[in-house]
mmCIF file of C-alpha atoms in Angstrom:
data_model
loop_
_atom_site.group_PDB
_atom_site.id
_atom_site.type_symbol
_atom_site.label_atom_id
_atom_site.label_comp_id
_atom_site.label_asym_id
_atom_site.label_seq_id
_atom_site.Cartn_x
_atom_site.Cartn_y
_atom_site.Cartn_z
ATOM 1 C CA MET A 1 -6.731 5.115 36.568
ATOM 2 C CA CYS A 2 -8.091 8.986 35.872
ATOM 3 C CA ARG A 3 -8.871 10.670 33.009
ATOM 4 C CA LEU A 4 -6.536 13.290 31.314
ATOM 5 C CA ASN A 5 -7.468 16.636 31.531
ATOM 6 C CA ASN A 6 -7.354 18.697 28.088
ATOM 7 C CA GLU A 7 -3.797 20.363 29.032
ATOM 8 C CA GLN A 8 -2.738 17.041 30.029
ATOM 9 C CA PHE A 9 -3.446 15.239 26.884
ATOM 10 C CA ALA A 10 -2.380 18.171 24.677
ATOM 11 C CA SER A 11 1.206 17.626 26.192
ATOM 12 C CA LEU A 12 1.017 13.923 25.790
ATOM 13 C CA MET A 13 0.162 14.574 21.826
ATOM 14 C CA ARG A 14 3.124 16.975 22.041
ATOM 15 C CA GLN A 15 5.519 14.430 23.409
ATOM 16 C CA TYR A 16 4.487 11.677 20.962
ATOM 17 C CA GLN A 17 3.240 13.366 17.987
ATOM 18 C CA ARG A 18 6.334 12.493 16.056
ATOM 19 C CA LEU A 19 6.703 9.112 16.923
ATOM 20 C CA VAL A 20 3.144 8.460 15.630
ATOM 21 C CA TYR A 21 3.478 10.111 12.510
ATOM 22 C CA THR A 22 6.352 8.056 11.842
ATOM 23 C CA VAL A 23 4.594 4.656 12.733
ATOM 24 C CA CYS A 24 1.765 5.848 10.451
ATOM 25 C CA TYR A 25 4.168 7.009 7.696
ATOM 26 C CA GLN A 26 6.049 3.364 7.935
ATOM 27 C CA PHE A 27 3.050 1.476 7.044
ATOM 28 C CA VAL A 28 1.632 3.704 4.555
ATOM 29 C CA HIS A 29 4.366 5.721 2.766
ATOM 30 C CA ASP A 30 2.152 8.570 2.197
ATOM 31 C CA PRO A 31 2.700 11.969 4.334
ATOM 32 C CA HIS A 32 -1.143 13.292 3.818
ATOM 33 C CA THR A 33 -2.464 9.716 4.756
ATOM 34 C CA ALA A 34 -0.339 9.508 7.776
ATOM 35 C CA GLU A 35 -1.042 12.813 8.919
ATOM 36 C CA ASP A 36 -4.745 11.468 9.044
ATOM 37 C CA LEU A 37 -3.692 8.182 10.754
ATOM 38 C CA THR A 38 -1.837 10.091 13.242
ATOM 39 C CA GLN A 39 -4.830 12.238 13.878
ATOM 40 C CA ASP A 40 -7.286 9.145 13.720
ATOM 41 C CA THR A 41 -5.087 7.830 16.411
ATOM 42 C CA PHE A 42 -5.194 10.587 19.018
ATOM 43 C CA LEU A 43 -9.138 11.074 18.605
ATOM 44 C CA SER A 44 -9.038 7.490 19.611
ATOM 45 C CA ALA A 45 -6.661 7.794 22.176
ATOM 46 C CA TRP A 46 -8.542 10.581 23.909
ATOM 47 C CA SER A 47 -12.082 8.876 24.119
ATOM 48 C CA ASN A 48 -10.184 5.882 25.231
ATOM 49 C CA ILE A 49 -7.005 7.047 27.510
ATOM 50 C CA ASP A 50 -8.292 6.203 30.638
ATOM 51 C CA ARG A 51 -8.005 2.123 29.697
ATOM 52 C CA CYS A 52 -4.257 2.723 30.016
ATOM 53 C CA ASP A 53 -1.768 3.165 32.633
ATOM 54 C CA PRO A 54 0.539 6.475 32.223
ATOM 55 C CA ALA A 55 3.499 4.425 32.552
ATOM 56 C CA TYR A 56 2.584 2.622 29.234
ATOM 57 C CA HIS A 57 0.981 5.714 27.229
ATOM 58 C CA LYS A 58 3.907 5.689 24.717
ATOM 59 C CA GLN A 59 3.359 1.845 23.895
ATOM 60 C CA TRP A 60 -0.170 2.176 24.172
ATOM 61 C CA LEU A 61 -0.342 4.829 21.384
ATOM 62 C CA VAL A 62 2.230 3.097 19.352
ATOM 63 C CA ARG A 63 -0.066 -0.099 19.305
ATOM 64 C CA VAL A 64 -3.320 2.242 18.592
ATOM 65 C CA ALA A 65 -1.527 3.817 15.326
ATOM 66 C CA THR A 66 -0.653 0.462 14.340
ATOM 67 C CA ASN A 67 -4.092 -0.941 14.617
ATOM 68 C CA LYS A 68 -5.505 2.233 12.573
ATOM 69 C CA CYS A 69 -3.039 1.954 9.919
ATOM 70 C CA LYS A 70 -3.441 -1.947 9.614
ATOM 71 C CA ASP A 71 -7.297 -0.973 9.621
ATOM 72 C CA HIS A 72 -6.856 1.551 6.879
ATOM 73 C CA LEU A 73 -4.639 -0.808 4.514
ATOM 74 C CA LYS A 74 -7.300 -3.539 5.071
ATOM 75 C CA SER A 75 -10.255 -1.397 3.646
ATOM 76 C CA ALA A 76 -12.206 -2.001 0.741
ATOM 77 C CA TRP A 77 -11.876 1.559 -0.389
ATOM 78 C CA VAL A 78 -7.626 1.352 -0.237
ATOM 79 C CA ARG A 79 -7.598 -1.816 -1.510
ATOM 80 C CA ARG A 80 -9.499 -0.725 -4.730
ATOM 81 C CA VAL A 81 -7.606 2.610 -5.261
ATOM 82 C CA GLN A 82 -4.449 0.590 -4.974
ATOM 83 C CA ALA A 83 -5.510 -2.127 -7.415
ATOM 84 C CA GLN A 84 -6.652 0.876 -9.958
ATOM 85 C CA GLN A 85 -2.693 2.591 -9.588
ATOM 86 C CA ASP A 86 -1.265 -1.282 -9.783
ATOM 87 C CA ASP A 87 -3.373 -1.926 -13.264
ATOM 88 C CA GLN A 88 -0.754 0.126 -15.060
ATOM 89 C CA LEU A 89 2.482 -1.327 -15.106
ATOM 90 C CA PRO A 90 5.271 1.171 -14.287
ATOM 91 C CA GLU A 91 6.383 3.285 -16.841
ATOM 92 C CA PRO A 92 9.576 2.694 -18.237
ATOM 93 C CA ARG A 93 12.646 4.724 -17.187
ATOM 94 C CA GLY A 94 13.015 7.931 -19.136
ATOM 95 C CA ALA A 95 10.490 9.054 -21.457
ATOM 96 C CA PRO A 96 7.141 7.464 -22.911
ATOM 97 C CA PRO A 97 7.644 5.759 -26.184
ATOM 98 C CA GLY A 98 5.605 8.320 -27.590
ATOM 99 C CA ASP A 99 6.946 11.262 -26.010
ATOM 100 C CA ALA A 100 10.974 10.040 -27.122
ATOM 101 C CA GLN A 101 13.164 12.955 -28.008
ATOM 102 C CA ASN A 102 15.460 10.518 -30.059
ATOM 103 C CA PRO A 103 15.067 7.272 -31.502
ATOM 104 C CA GLU A 104 17.500 5.539 -28.998
ATOM 105 C CA GLU A 105 15.193 6.884 -26.210
ATOM 106 C CA ALA A 106 12.296 5.102 -28.059
ATOM 107 C CA LEU A 107 14.152 1.980 -28.446
ATOM 108 C CA ILE A 108 15.053 1.874 -24.913
ATOM 109 C CA ALA A 109 11.542 2.091 -24.006
ATOM 110 C CA ARG A 110 9.925 -0.262 -26.366
ATOM 111 C CA GLU A 111 12.652 -2.852 -25.182
ATOM 112 C CA GLU A 112 11.680 -2.374 -21.258
ATOM 113 C CA ALA A 113 7.708 -2.680 -22.358
ATOM 114 C CA GLY A 114 8.751 -5.804 -24.121
ATOM 115 C CA ALA A 115 10.476 -6.977 -21.321
ATOM 116 C CA LEU A 116 7.595 -6.017 -18.998
ATOM 117 C CA GLN A 117 5.029 -8.113 -20.875
ATOM 118 C CA ASN A 118 7.800 -10.851 -20.964
ATOM 119 C CA MET A 119 7.372 -10.857 -17.620
ATOM 120 C CA VAL A 120 4.090 -10.909 -17.134
ATOM 121 C CA ARG A 121 3.934 -13.680 -19.893
ATOM 122 C CA THR A 122 6.592 -15.954 -17.950
ATOM 123 C CA LEU A 123 4.997 -15.691 -14.120
ATOM 124 C CA ARG A 124 4.845 -19.567 -13.003
ATOM 125 C CA GLU A 125 1.212 -20.503 -12.772
ATOM 126 C CA PRO A 126 -1.357 -20.351 -11.534
ATOM 127 C CA TYR A 127 -0.443 -16.314 -12.012
ATOM 128 C CA GLY A 128 1.133 -16.347 -15.214
ATOM 129 C CA SER A 129 -2.358 -17.095 -17.028
ATOM 130 C CA VAL A 130 -4.556 -14.554 -14.556
ATOM 131 C CA ALA A 131 -1.709 -11.833 -15.095
ATOM 132 C CA THR A 132 -1.761 -12.200 -18.871
ATOM 133 C CA MET A 133 -5.483 -12.097 -19.018
ATOM 134 C CA TYR A 134 -5.652 -9.371 -16.514
ATOM 135 C CA LEU A 135 -2.754 -7.076 -17.209
ATOM 136 C CA LEU A 136 -2.266 -7.580 -20.484
ATOM 137 C CA GLU A 137 -5.614 -8.327 -22.136
ATOM 138 C CA HIS A 138 -7.404 -6.118 -19.607
ATOM 139 C CA LYS A 139 -10.231 -8.784 -18.856
ATOM 140 C CA THR A 140 -12.140 -8.447 -15.896
ATOM 141 C CA VAL A 141 -11.966 -10.909 -12.902
ATOM 142 C CA PRO A 142 -15.218 -12.286 -13.340
ATOM 143 C CA VAL A 143 -14.538 -12.973 -17.365
ATOM 144 C CA ILE A 144 -11.058 -14.184 -16.020
ATOM 145 C CA ALA A 145 -12.783 -16.671 -13.445
ATOM 146 C CA GLN A 146 -15.434 -18.082 -15.650
ATOM 147 C CA ALA A 147 -12.373 -18.197 -18.541
ATOM 148 C CA LEU A 148 -10.427 -20.184 -15.887
ATOM 149 C CA GLY A 149 -12.978 -22.214 -13.783
ATOM 150 C CA ARG A 150 -12.012 -20.719 -10.683
ATOM 151 C CA PRO A 151 -13.857 -18.393 -7.963
ATOM 152 C CA GLU A 152 -13.276 -14.801 -8.412
ATOM 153 C CA LYS A 153 -11.919 -14.298 -4.766
ATOM 154 C CA THR A 154 -9.457 -16.796 -5.897
ATOM 155 C CA VAL A 155 -8.581 -15.151 -9.341
ATOM 156 C CA GLN A 156 -7.993 -11.860 -7.215
ATOM 157 C CA ASN A 157 -5.711 -12.919 -5.024
ATOM 158 C CA GLN A 158 -3.913 -14.647 -7.925
ATOM 159 C CA ILE A 159 -3.649 -11.033 -9.545
ATOM 160 C CA PHE A 160 -2.523 -9.523 -6.440
ATOM 161 C CA ARG A 161 0.242 -11.923 -5.676
ATOM 162 C CA ALA A 162 1.259 -11.836 -9.513
ATOM 163 C CA LYS A 163 1.466 -8.249 -8.985
ATOM 164 C CA VAL A 164 3.604 -8.430 -6.132
ATOM 165 C CA ILE A 165 6.023 -10.981 -7.817
ATOM 166 C CA LEU A 166 6.166 -8.774 -11.034
ATOM 167 C CA ARG A 167 6.752 -5.487 -8.380
ATOM 168 C CA GLN A 168 10.083 -7.317 -6.995
ATOM 169 C CA GLN A 169 11.077 -8.519 -10.329
ATOM 170 C CA ILE A 170 11.495 -5.147 -11.692
ATOM 171 C CA LEU A 171 13.005 -3.573 -8.288
ATOM 172 C CA GLU A 172 15.664 -6.461 -9.130
ATOM 173 C CA ARG A 173 16.133 -5.456 -12.696
ATOM 174 C CA ARG A 174 16.219 -1.709 -11.887
ATOM 175 C CA GLN A 175 18.855 -2.393 -9.420
ATOM 176 C CA ALA A 176 21.027 -4.458 -11.474
#
């Protein structure tokens, strides 16, 4: 297999740029991150293109993009940023309680906030106690682990799973 020259590789990039971007966007759901991952994919492809048979460039680029996205999503930085964003429960529809324009909106916002707290408190165990302590009482993972006598990694996994369950419940509630 021979190495592509700059012009041939540029042609390959033009041909598959949208496909690679779409694959990346499907994983990360953020246009800027998808653009970065698309660039990373083609940078990796440039240095390793000679390993791939030209008949399989499309499939190979999709696999490289998929692996770049998976690596990105597994990175500690992304998990930490997502955890910080997830720490706060979703805002109720409409204005937040303090910014309500009329008493009816304030009442609806309070009811939704109460419903969210109730969802957290009624999660099945082992997620309920961990989620309550983390999301409502704002305790740290080490404090929760010590209080419950569980390893920190177990508590982190339970918090993650509780958030997934809550997110699904919230989506189902909004669709109803």
